[in-house]
Every structure is written in C-alpha cells, then in structure tokens.
PDB file of C-alpha atoms in Angstrom:
ATOM      1  CA  MET N   1      -6.805  16.149 -13.371  1.00  0.00           C
ATOM      2  CA  VAL N   2      -4.545  13.722 -15.239  1.00  0.00           C
ATOM      3  CA  ARG N   3      -2.776  11.378 -12.848  1.00  0.00           C
ATOM      4  CA  LYS N   4       0.951  10.825 -13.330  1.00  0.00           C
ATOM      5  CA  ILE N   5       2.482   7.357 -13.169  1.00  0.00           C
ATOM      6  CA  LEU N   6       6.158   6.450 -13.171  1.00  0.00           C
ATOM      7  CA  VAL N   7       6.882   3.060 -14.777  1.00  0.00           C
ATOM      8  CA  VAL N   8      10.295   1.479 -14.146  1.00  0.00           C
ATOM      9  CA  ASP N   9      11.461  -1.655 -15.958  1.00  0.00           C
ATOM     10  CA  ASP N  10      14.621  -2.557 -17.874  1.00  0.00           C
ATOM     11  CA  GLU N  11      12.726  -4.779 -20.335  1.00  0.00           C
ATOM     12  CA  ALA N  12      12.012  -2.339 -23.154  1.00  0.00           C
ATOM     13  CA  VAL N  13       9.048  -4.240 -24.594  1.00  0.00           C
ATOM     14  CA  LEU N  14       7.327  -4.595 -21.228  1.00  0.00           C
ATOM     15  CA  LEU N  15       8.070  -0.981 -20.329  1.00  0.00           C
ATOM     16  CA  ASP N  16       6.510   0.224 -23.567  1.00  0.00           C
ATOM     17  CA  THR N  17       3.516  -2.120 -23.236  1.00  0.00           C
ATOM     18  CA  ILE N  18       2.693  -1.023 -19.675  1.00  0.00           C
ATOM     19  CA  SER N  19       3.143   2.629 -20.609  1.00  0.00           C
ATOM     20  CA  TYR N  20       0.926   2.305 -23.677  1.00  0.00           C
ATOM     21  CA  ASN N  21      -1.884   0.639 -21.691  1.00  0.00           C
ATOM     22  CA  LEU N  22      -1.738   3.316 -19.021  1.00  0.00           C
ATOM     23  CA  GLU N  23      -1.724   6.136 -21.558  1.00  0.00           C
ATOM     24  CA  GLN N  24      -4.705   4.612 -23.342  1.00  0.00           C
ATOM     25  CA  ALA N  25      -6.495   4.644 -19.982  1.00  0.00           C
ATOM     26  CA  GLY N  26      -5.860   8.366 -19.633  1.00  0.00           C
ATOM     27  CA  TYR N  27      -2.771   8.482 -17.423  1.00  0.00           C
ATOM     28  CA  GLN N  28       0.350  10.558 -17.989  1.00  0.00           C
ATOM     29  CA  VAL N  29       3.356   8.226 -18.001  1.00  0.00           C
ATOM     30  CA  THR N  30       7.039   8.766 -17.300  1.00  0.00           C
ATOM     31  CA  LYS N  31       9.374   5.870 -18.117  1.00  0.00           C
ATOM     32  CA  ALA N  32      12.668   4.808 -16.550  1.00  0.00           C
ATOM     33  CA  ALA N  33      14.853   1.789 -17.329  1.00  0.00           C
ATOM     34  CA  ASP N  34      17.171   1.707 -14.294  1.00  0.00           C
ATOM     35  CA  GLY N  35      17.224   2.557 -10.610  1.00  0.00           C
ATOM     36  CA  LEU N  36      19.070   5.870 -10.787  1.00  0.00           C
ATOM     37  CA  SER N  37      16.803   7.167 -13.538  1.00  0.00           C
ATOM     38  CA  ALA N  38      13.794   6.064 -11.488  1.00  0.00           C
ATOM     39  CA  LEU N  39      14.934   8.053  -8.445  1.00  0.00           C
ATOM     40  CA  ASP N  40      15.595  11.136 -10.571  1.00  0.00           C
ATOM     41  CA  ALA N  41      12.199  10.872 -12.266  1.00  0.00           C
ATOM     42  CA  ALA N  42      10.376  10.382  -8.956  1.00  0.00           C
ATOM     43  CA  ARG N  43      11.991  13.510  -7.538  1.00  0.00           C
ATOM     44  CA  THR N  44      11.387  15.727 -10.548  1.00  0.00           C
ATOM     45  CA  GLU N  45       8.027  14.447 -11.823  1.00  0.00           C
ATOM     46  CA  THR N  46       6.354  13.832  -8.421  1.00  0.00           C
ATOM     47  CA  PRO N  47       4.217  10.929  -9.711  1.00  0.00           C
ATOM     48  CA  ASP N  48       0.913   9.901  -8.156  1.00  0.00           C
ATOM     49  CA  LEU N  49       1.901   6.217  -8.365  1.00  0.00           C
ATOM     50  CA  VAL N  50       5.014   4.178  -9.162  1.00  0.00           C
ATOM     51  CA  ILE N  51       5.166   0.806 -10.930  1.00  0.00           C
ATOM     52  CA  LEU N  52       8.582  -0.591 -10.099  1.00  0.00           C
ATOM     53  CA  ASP N  53      10.342  -3.750 -11.275  1.00  0.00           C
ATOM     54  CA  ILE N  54      12.563  -5.443  -8.691  1.00  0.00           C
ATOM     55  CA  MET N  55      15.293  -6.572 -11.080  1.00  0.00           C
ATOM     56  CA  LEU N  56      16.972  -3.411 -12.374  1.00  0.00           C
ATOM     57  CA  PRO N  57      20.533  -2.622 -13.453  1.00  0.00           C
ATOM     58  CA  GLY N  58      22.600  -0.650 -10.969  1.00  0.00           C
ATOM     59  CA  ILE N  59      20.291   0.069  -8.030  1.00  0.00           C
ATOM     60  CA  ASP N  60      17.615  -2.623  -7.828  1.00  0.00           C
ATOM     61  CA  GLY N  61      13.938  -1.962  -7.286  1.00  0.00           C
ATOM     62  CA  LEU N  62      14.052  -2.847  -3.586  1.00  0.00           C
ATOM     63  CA  GLU N  63      16.636  -0.151  -2.887  1.00  0.00           C
ATOM     64  CA  VAL N  64      14.730   2.334  -5.040  1.00  0.00           C
ATOM     65  CA  CYS N  65      11.637   1.607  -2.956  1.00  0.00           C
ATOM     66  CA  ARG N  66      13.579   2.069   0.293  1.00  0.00           C
ATOM     67  CA  GLN N  67      14.928   5.422  -0.819  1.00  0.00           C
ATOM     68  CA  LEU N  68      11.558   6.676  -2.028  1.00  0.00           C
ATOM     69  CA  ARG N  69       9.986   5.794   1.318  1.00  0.00           C
ATOM     70  CA  ARG N  70      12.641   7.847   3.119  1.00  0.00           C
ATOM     71  CA  GLU N  71      12.037  10.973   1.048  1.00  0.00           C
ATOM     72  CA  ARG N  72       9.375  13.560   1.860  1.00  0.00           C
ATOM     73  CA  LEU N  73       8.039  13.968  -1.686  1.00  0.00           C
ATOM     74  CA  THR N  74       7.463  10.254  -2.242  1.00  0.00           C
ATOM     75  CA  ALA N  75       7.016   8.802   1.246  1.00  0.00           C
ATOM     76  CA  VAL N  76       3.290   8.121   0.753  1.00  0.00           C
ATOM     77  CA  VAL N  77       3.134   7.624  -3.028  1.00  0.00           C
ATOM     78  CA  PRO N  78       1.629   4.173  -3.778  1.00  0.00           C
ATOM     79  CA  ILE N  79       4.172   1.707  -5.163  1.00  0.00           C
ATOM     80  CA  ILE N  80       3.382  -1.465  -7.095  1.00  0.00           C
ATOM     81  CA  MET N  81       6.358  -3.803  -7.406  1.00  0.00           C
ATOM     82  CA  LEU N  82       6.773  -6.213 -10.319  1.00  0.00           C
ATOM     83  CA  THR N  83       8.237  -9.640  -9.612  1.00  0.00           C
ATOM     84  CA  ALA N  84       9.056 -12.730 -11.647  1.00  0.00           C
ATOM     85  CA  LYS N  85       6.748 -15.713 -11.317  1.00  0.00           C
ATOM     86  CA  GLY N  86       7.519 -17.821  -8.274  1.00  0.00           C
ATOM     87  CA  ASP N  87       9.886 -15.352  -6.569  1.00  0.00           C
ATOM     88  CA  GLU N  88       7.962 -15.422  -3.278  1.00  0.00           C
ATOM     89  CA  ILE N  89      10.870 -14.006  -1.280  1.00  0.00           C
ATOM     90  CA  ASP N  90      11.014 -10.957  -3.569  1.00  0.00           C
ATOM     91  CA  LYS N  91       7.319 -10.326  -2.993  1.00  0.00           C
ATOM     92  CA  VAL N  92       7.669 -10.449   0.776  1.00  0.00           C
ATOM     93  CA  VAL N  93      10.807  -8.304   0.837  1.00  0.00           C
ATOM     94  CA  GLY N  94       9.168  -5.825  -1.526  1.00  0.00           C
ATOM     95  CA  LEU N  95       6.286  -5.382   0.889  1.00  0.00           C
ATOM     96  CA  GLU N  96       8.678  -5.121   3.814  1.00  0.00           C
ATOM     97  CA  VAL N  97      10.622  -2.220   2.283  1.00  0.00           C
ATOM     98  CA  GLY N  98       7.446  -0.222   1.734  1.00  0.00           C
ATOM     99  CA  ALA N  99       5.653  -1.360  -1.427  1.00  0.00           C
ATOM    100  CA  ASP N 100       1.860  -1.212  -1.275  1.00  0.00           C
ATOM    101  CA  ASP N 101       1.253  -4.081  -3.676  1.00  0.00           C
ATOM    102  CA  TYR N 102       2.995  -6.390  -6.117  1.00  0.00           C
ATOM    103  CA  MET N 103       2.173  -8.015  -9.424  1.00  0.00           C
ATOM    104  CA  THR N 104       3.627 -11.244 -10.762  1.00  0.00           C
ATOM    105  CA  LYS N 105       4.766 -11.305 -14.379  1.00  0.00           C
ATOM    106  CA  PRO N 106       3.105 -11.981 -16.722  1.00  0.00           C
ATOM    107  CA  PHE N 107      -0.072 -10.065 -15.998  1.00  0.00           C
ATOM    108  CA  GLY N 108      -2.933  -8.752 -18.094  1.00  0.00           C
ATOM    109  CA  ARG N 109      -4.052  -5.243 -18.924  1.00  0.00           C
ATOM    110  CA  ARG N 110      -7.256  -5.513 -16.894  1.00  0.00           C
ATOM    111  CA  GLU N 111      -5.434  -6.600 -13.743  1.00  0.00           C
ATOM    112  CA  LEU N 112      -2.883  -3.800 -14.162  1.00  0.00           C
ATOM    113  CA  LEU N 113      -5.523  -1.106 -14.547  1.00  0.00           C
ATOM    114  CA  ALA N 114      -7.633  -2.511 -11.707  1.00  0.00           C
ATOM    115  CA  ARG N 115      -4.741  -2.364  -9.273  1.00  0.00           C
ATOM    116  CA  VAL N 116      -3.684   1.094 -10.407  1.00  0.00           C
ATOM    117  CA  ARG N 117      -7.221   2.437  -9.997  1.00  0.00           C
ATOM    118  CA  ALA N 118      -7.573   0.790  -6.600  1.00  0.00           C
ATOM    119  CA  LEU N 119      -4.375   2.292  -5.208  1.00  0.00           C
ATOM    120  CA  LEU N 120      -5.061   5.740  -6.629  1.00  0.00           C
ATOM    121  CA  ARG N 121      -8.577   5.632  -5.207  1.00  0.00           C
ATOM    122  CA  ARG N 122      -7.249   4.710  -1.775  1.00  0.00           C
ATOM    123  CA  ALA N 123      -4.631   7.441  -2.010  1.00  0.00           C
ATOM    124  CA  ASP N 124      -7.372   9.987  -2.783  1.00  0.00           C
ATOM    125  CA  TYR N 125      -9.852   8.677  -0.248  1.00  0.00           C
ATOM    126  CA  PRO N 126      -8.010   6.789   2.514  1.00  0.00           C
ATOM    127  CA  ILE N 127     -10.031   4.213   4.347  1.00  0.00           C
ATOM    128  CA  THR N 128     -10.239   6.612   7.268  1.00  0.00           C
ATOM    129  CA  ASN N 129     -11.712   9.353   5.029  1.00  0.00           C
ATOM    130  CA  SER N 130      -9.278  11.552   6.901  1.00  0.00           C
ATOM    131  CA  GLY N 131      -7.897  13.689   4.101  1.00  0.00           C
ATOM    132  CA  ASN N 132      -4.108  13.649   4.043  1.00  0.00           C
ATOM    133  CA  GLN N 133      -3.911  17.323   3.052  1.00  0.00           C
ATOM    134  CA  ASP N 134      -2.517  16.560  -0.394  1.00  0.00           C
ATOM    135  CA  THR N 135      -2.843  19.847  -2.262  1.00  0.00           C
ATOM    136  CA  THR N 136      -3.719  17.968  -5.428  1.00  0.00           C
ATOM    137  CA  ASN N 137      -6.806  16.561  -3.767  1.00  0.00           C
ATOM    138  CA  ASN N 138      -8.802  19.473  -2.410  1.00  0.00           C
ATOM    139  CA  ARG N 139     -11.955  17.358  -2.569  1.00  0.00           C
ATOM    140  CA  GLN N 140     -10.961  15.776   0.724  1.00  0.00           C
ATOM    141  CA  GLU N 141     -11.175  19.064   2.613  1.00  0.00           C
ATOM    142  CA  SER N 142     -14.972  18.852   2.624  1.00  0.00           C
ATOM    143  CA  LEU N 143     -14.995  15.354   4.132  1.00  0.00           C
ATOM    144  CA  PRO N 144     -16.013  15.125   7.800  1.00  0.00           C
ATOM    145  CA  ARG N 145     -13.262  14.615  10.331  1.00  0.00           C
ATOM    146  CA  ARG N 146     -13.399  11.122  11.793  1.00  0.00           C
ATOM    147  CA  LYS N 147     -13.210  10.658  15.532  1.00  0.00           C
ATOM    148  CA  ASP N 148     -10.140   9.141  17.101  1.00  0.00           C
ATOM    149  CA  LEU N 149     -10.280   5.410  17.766  1.00  0.00           C
ATOM    150  CA  HIS N 150      -9.273   3.962  21.128  1.00  0.00           C
ATOM    151  CA  SER N 151      -8.787   0.423  22.346  1.00  0.00           C
ATOM    152  CA  GLY N 152      -6.994  -0.067  25.634  1.00  0.00           C
ATOM    153  CA  ASP N 153      -3.534   1.484  25.297  1.00  0.00           C
ATOM    154  CA  LEU N 154      -3.962   1.858  21.538  1.00  0.00           C
ATOM    155  CA  SER N 155      -5.044   5.218  20.093  1.00  0.00           C
ATOM    156  CA  ILE N 156      -5.556   6.073  16.404  1.00  0.00           C
ATOM    157  CA  ASP N 157      -5.734   9.701  15.259  1.00  0.00           C
ATOM    158  CA  GLN N 158      -7.597   9.192  11.984  1.00  0.00           C
ATOM    159  CA  ALA N 159      -7.282  12.774  10.738  1.00  0.00           C
ATOM    160  CA  GLY N 160      -3.566  13.032  11.524  1.00  0.00           C
ATOM    161  CA  ARG N 161      -2.908   9.388  10.590  1.00  0.00           C
ATOM    162  CA  ARG N 162      -0.972   8.828  13.801  1.00  0.00           C
ATOM    163  CA  VAL N 163      -0.922   5.819  16.116  1.00  0.00           C
ATOM    164  CA  THR N 164       0.204   5.549  19.720  1.00  0.00           C
ATOM    165  CA  ASN N 165       0.391   2.371  21.781  1.00  0.00           C
ATOM    166  CA  ARG N 166       1.273   2.217  25.456  1.00  0.00           C
ATOM    167  CA  GLY N 167       2.274   5.870  25.246  1.00  0.00           C
ATOM    168  CA  GLN N 168       4.695   5.364  22.349  1.00  0.00           C
ATOM    169  CA  ASN N 169       4.325   6.719  18.818  1.00  0.00           C
ATOM    170  CA  ILE N 170       4.114   3.871  16.308  1.00  0.00           C
ATOM    171  CA  GLU N 171       5.439   4.497  12.792  1.00  0.00           C
ATOM    172  CA  LEU N 172       3.239   2.794  10.195  1.00  0.00           C
ATOM    173  CA  GLN N 173       3.357   2.711   6.422  1.00  0.00           C
ATOM    174  CA  PRO N 174       0.149   4.005   4.740  1.00  0.00           C
ATOM    175  CA  LYS N 175      -1.328   0.557   4.082  1.00  0.00           C
ATOM    176  CA  GLN N 176      -0.419  -0.637   7.573  1.00  0.00           C
ATOM    177  CA  PHE N 177      -2.326   2.332   8.997  1.00  0.00           C
ATOM    178  CA  ASP N 178      -5.347   1.669   6.771  1.00  0.00           C
ATOM    179  CA  LEU N 179      -5.386  -2.020   7.683  1.00  0.00           C
ATOM    180  CA  LEU N 180      -5.137  -1.350  11.419  1.00  0.00           C
ATOM    181  CA  THR N 181      -7.871   1.273  11.259  1.00  0.00           C
ATOM    182  CA  TYR N 182     -10.223  -1.070   9.426  1.00  0.00           C
ATOM    183  CA  LEU N 183      -9.567  -3.870  11.909  1.00  0.00           C
ATOM    184  CA  VAL N 184     -10.174  -1.594  14.907  1.00  0.00           C
ATOM    185  CA  ARG N 185     -13.327  -0.090  13.401  1.00  0.00           C
ATOM    186  CA  ASN N 186     -14.625  -3.654  12.997  1.00  0.00           C
ATOM    187  CA  ARG N 187     -13.339  -4.983  16.326  1.00  0.00           C
ATOM    188  CA  GLY N 188     -14.832  -8.312  17.316  1.00  0.00           C
ATOM    189  CA  THR N 189     -15.785  -9.142  13.719  1.00  0.00           C
ATOM    190  CA  VAL N 190     -13.890 -11.913  11.949  1.00  0.00           C
ATOM    191  CA  LEU N 191     -12.728 -10.581   8.584  1.00  0.00           C
ATOM    192  CA  THR N 192     -11.589 -12.787   5.722  1.00  0.00           C
ATOM    193  CA  ARG N 193      -8.451 -12.005   3.775  1.00  0.00           C
ATOM    194  CA  ASP N 194     -10.529 -11.288   0.680  1.00  0.00           C
ATOM    195  CA  GLN N 195     -12.652  -8.811   2.663  1.00  0.00           C
ATOM    196  CA  LEU N 196      -9.517  -7.033   3.825  1.00  0.00           C
ATOM    197  CA  LEU N 197      -8.123  -6.913   0.282  1.00  0.00           C
ATOM    198  CA  HIS N 198     -11.380  -5.426  -0.956  1.00  0.00           C
ATOM    199  CA  HIS N 199     -11.874  -2.820   1.760  1.00  0.00           C
ATOM    200  CA  VAL N 200      -8.249  -1.823   2.450  1.00  0.00           C
ATOM    201  CA  TRP N 201      -6.564  -2.321  -0.923  1.00  0.00           C
ATOM    202  CA  GLY N 202      -9.694  -1.703  -2.978  1.00  0.00           C
ATOM    203  CA  TYR N 203      -9.558  -4.813  -5.113  1.00  0.00           C
ATOM    204  CA  ASP N 204     -12.818  -5.845  -6.727  1.00  0.00           C
ATOM    205  CA  TYR N 205     -11.577  -9.397  -7.101  1.00  0.00           C
ATOM    206  CA  ALA N 206      -9.809 -11.985  -4.963  1.00  0.00           C
ATOM    207  CA  GLY N 207      -6.170 -10.942  -4.919  1.00  0.00           C
ATOM    208  CA  ASP N 208      -3.088 -12.622  -3.488  1.00  0.00           C
ATOM    209  CA  THR N 209      -3.836 -12.926   0.218  1.00  0.00           C
ATOM    210  CA  ARG N 210      -0.124 -13.121   1.056  1.00  0.00           C
ATOM    211  CA  THR N 211      -0.237  -9.311   0.977  1.00  0.00           C
ATOM    212  CA  VAL N 212      -2.631  -9.319   3.939  1.00  0.00           C
ATOM    213  CA  ASP N 213      -0.600 -11.855   5.909  1.00  0.00           C
ATOM    214  CA  VAL N 214       2.603  -9.832   5.575  1.00  0.00           C
ATOM    215  CA  HIS N 215       0.921  -6.617   6.708  1.00  0.00           C
ATOM    216  CA  ILE N 216      -0.677  -8.400   9.666  1.00  0.00           C
ATOM    217  CA  ARG N 217       2.752  -9.683  10.704  1.00  0.00           C
ATOM    218  CA  TRP N 218       4.160  -6.148  10.607  1.00  0.00           C
ATOM    219  CA  LEU N 219       1.325  -4.803  12.737  1.00  0.00           C
ATOM    220  CA  ARG N 220       1.866  -7.527  15.306  1.00  0.00           C
ATOM    221  CA  GLU N 221       5.585  -6.795  15.464  1.00  0.00           C
ATOM    222  CA  LYS N 222       4.875  -3.114  16.099  1.00  0.00           C
ATOM    223  CA  LEU N 223       1.864  -3.390  18.424  1.00  0.00           C
ATOM    224  CA  GLU N 224       1.895  -6.676  20.305  1.00  0.00           C
ATOM    225  CA  GLU N 225       3.889  -7.273  23.474  1.00  0.00           C
ATOM    226  CA  GLU N 226       4.654 -10.714  22.058  1.00  0.00           C
ATOM    227  CA  ALA N 227       4.263 -10.898  18.285  1.00  0.00           C
ATOM    228  CA  ALA N 228       4.336 -14.704  18.431  1.00  0.00           C
ATOM    229  CA  ASN N 229       1.466 -14.702  20.930  1.00  0.00           C
ATOM    230  CA  PRO N 230      -0.794 -11.884  19.686  1.00  0.00           C
ATOM    231  CA  LYS N 231      -3.571 -10.556  21.907  1.00  0.00           C
ATOM    232  CA  LEU N 232      -4.821  -7.688  19.742  1.00  0.00           C
ATOM    233  CA  ILE N 233      -4.895  -9.109  16.196  1.00  0.00           C
ATOM    234  CA  GLN N 234      -5.763 -12.783  16.308  1.00  0.00           C
ATOM    235  CA  THR N 235      -5.891 -15.390  13.573  1.00  0.00           C
ATOM    236  CA  VAL N 236      -9.102 -17.330  13.058  1.00  0.00           C
ATOM    237  CA  ARG N 237      -7.824 -20.474  11.421  1.00  0.00           C
ATOM    238  CA  GLY N 238      -9.288 -21.122   7.993  1.00  0.00           C
ATOM    239  CA  VAL N 239     -11.117 -17.773   7.963  1.00  0.00           C
ATOM    240  CA  GLY N 240      -9.033 -14.664   8.527  1.00  0.00           C
ATOM    241  CA  TYR N 241      -8.303 -12.172  11.301  1.00  0.00           C
ATOM    242  CA  VAL N 242     -10.120 -10.399  14.126  1.00  0.00           C
ATOM    243  CA  PHE N 243      -9.169  -7.446  16.337  1.00  0.00           C
ATOM    244  CA  ARG N 244      -9.803  -8.355  19.978  1.00  0.00           C
ATOM    245  CA  GLY N 245      -8.488  -5.219  21.678  1.00  0.00           C
TER     246      GLY N 245
END
C-alpha cells in the first residue's frame, strides 16, 4: 500500500524538493502552501503523515497542528514540524501542541526519510504492539494482545491505549503514551535519552534529545502529584530517566 504524506510549506522550492524526495522514495504526496489549504487537504486526503512548517501565511503551523489534533480523522496522524535553525521556543511549542517530532532547517534527504520511516513504522506497530484498529493496517489484528500494566495507582490498558492514575482517566498524545509504556515496561532500569529516541521514536541515530525532555515534562505534569518533585519518573543526572513506580 502506498503511504500518503501531506507536505505543508510556503517556500515553493523547499516544498517541491521535499515532495520530490518523498515521491522518489515511493510515497504519494499532497502539497499545501498555507494553513487553510493544509487543513482542507488533511480532511479530504486523510494522509498517513504530515510534514508541517511552523511559519505559514494566514493560519500558522502551530494552529494547524492544534486543529488537526482536535479532529477525529487526524487526531493520531504523525506530524513532523519544520522549524528555522535556532528557534528553540518554536520546537518546544510545536511539541506541546501535539507534534510528534520536529526537524530544523536545513536538513538532508537521508534524515528526512529516516524520520518519516520511523514515524510511519511506529504508527503501524505502536511500541505496545496493541493494534490501534486502523482499517488500513489489518496486519495488526494478528498481533497478540498485550496485558495491562499496573504500578501503584497507575494502570495502562495497552490494547485500548488508555491510562488511568489514581482513578482518573489521563489523556495522552500517542507519543506520550508510547513513552510512558516503555518506561513502565522497563521500570527500575535507567534509560538514556538516545535509548528512548531509538525505542519510542524509532530513530536509528542519535536525535535531538530535547524531544525526550519535553515529553517527560508532560508526563510528569499529568501523572505526578508534584511535577517539580517527581516520584514516578525520575531523572538520573548525566544519564537519562528511570520509572520508579
């Protein structure tokens, strides 16, 4: 099955270059040059992945990302955001509004394709191997159902991709869920940021570990009684993170 990718950028040369590289790799590409066109294309084309520039005319990429995350058809579609070099705040905000990953311009063809493949692979085979019932991915139906995970007041329904903590349902973005599940499955083991990037995001190289730090902060805000004094997900200075629940 040919995977569909929506590419959104108002720089015509970059838009054409990204689209060409993706098409040469076997993907079907839809292009958009502004926020409104991107929303329309996402709703009508139902892409498997979105590559979205932050700086767009009209509705910017951050608002496009927010709206896509609120809509049923695109709520779990992987989104890679494109940012200008050095715009650290844009990267963090992009992750906070629901992007799965970001790339800093300029970037090479190999990095682009590696990140696209990694996110599509994780979308097809989530780290929980739970099968998200996507009708385009019937291969998952034959995968064994994983048992629920429990740690104190925390419960993770891997098949249903649901989390409860202290009796309350916790809403998590797809990558937040995958990260939490991996941490809990490896409780007591100190995991480096590069390990988490590899196993949760699927990168085969050392990526930008800021992605991990931001997702850890979100999990703490949603799960810990005191996010500033975490008991469940602890930092091991100079190494990474460990789940102590």
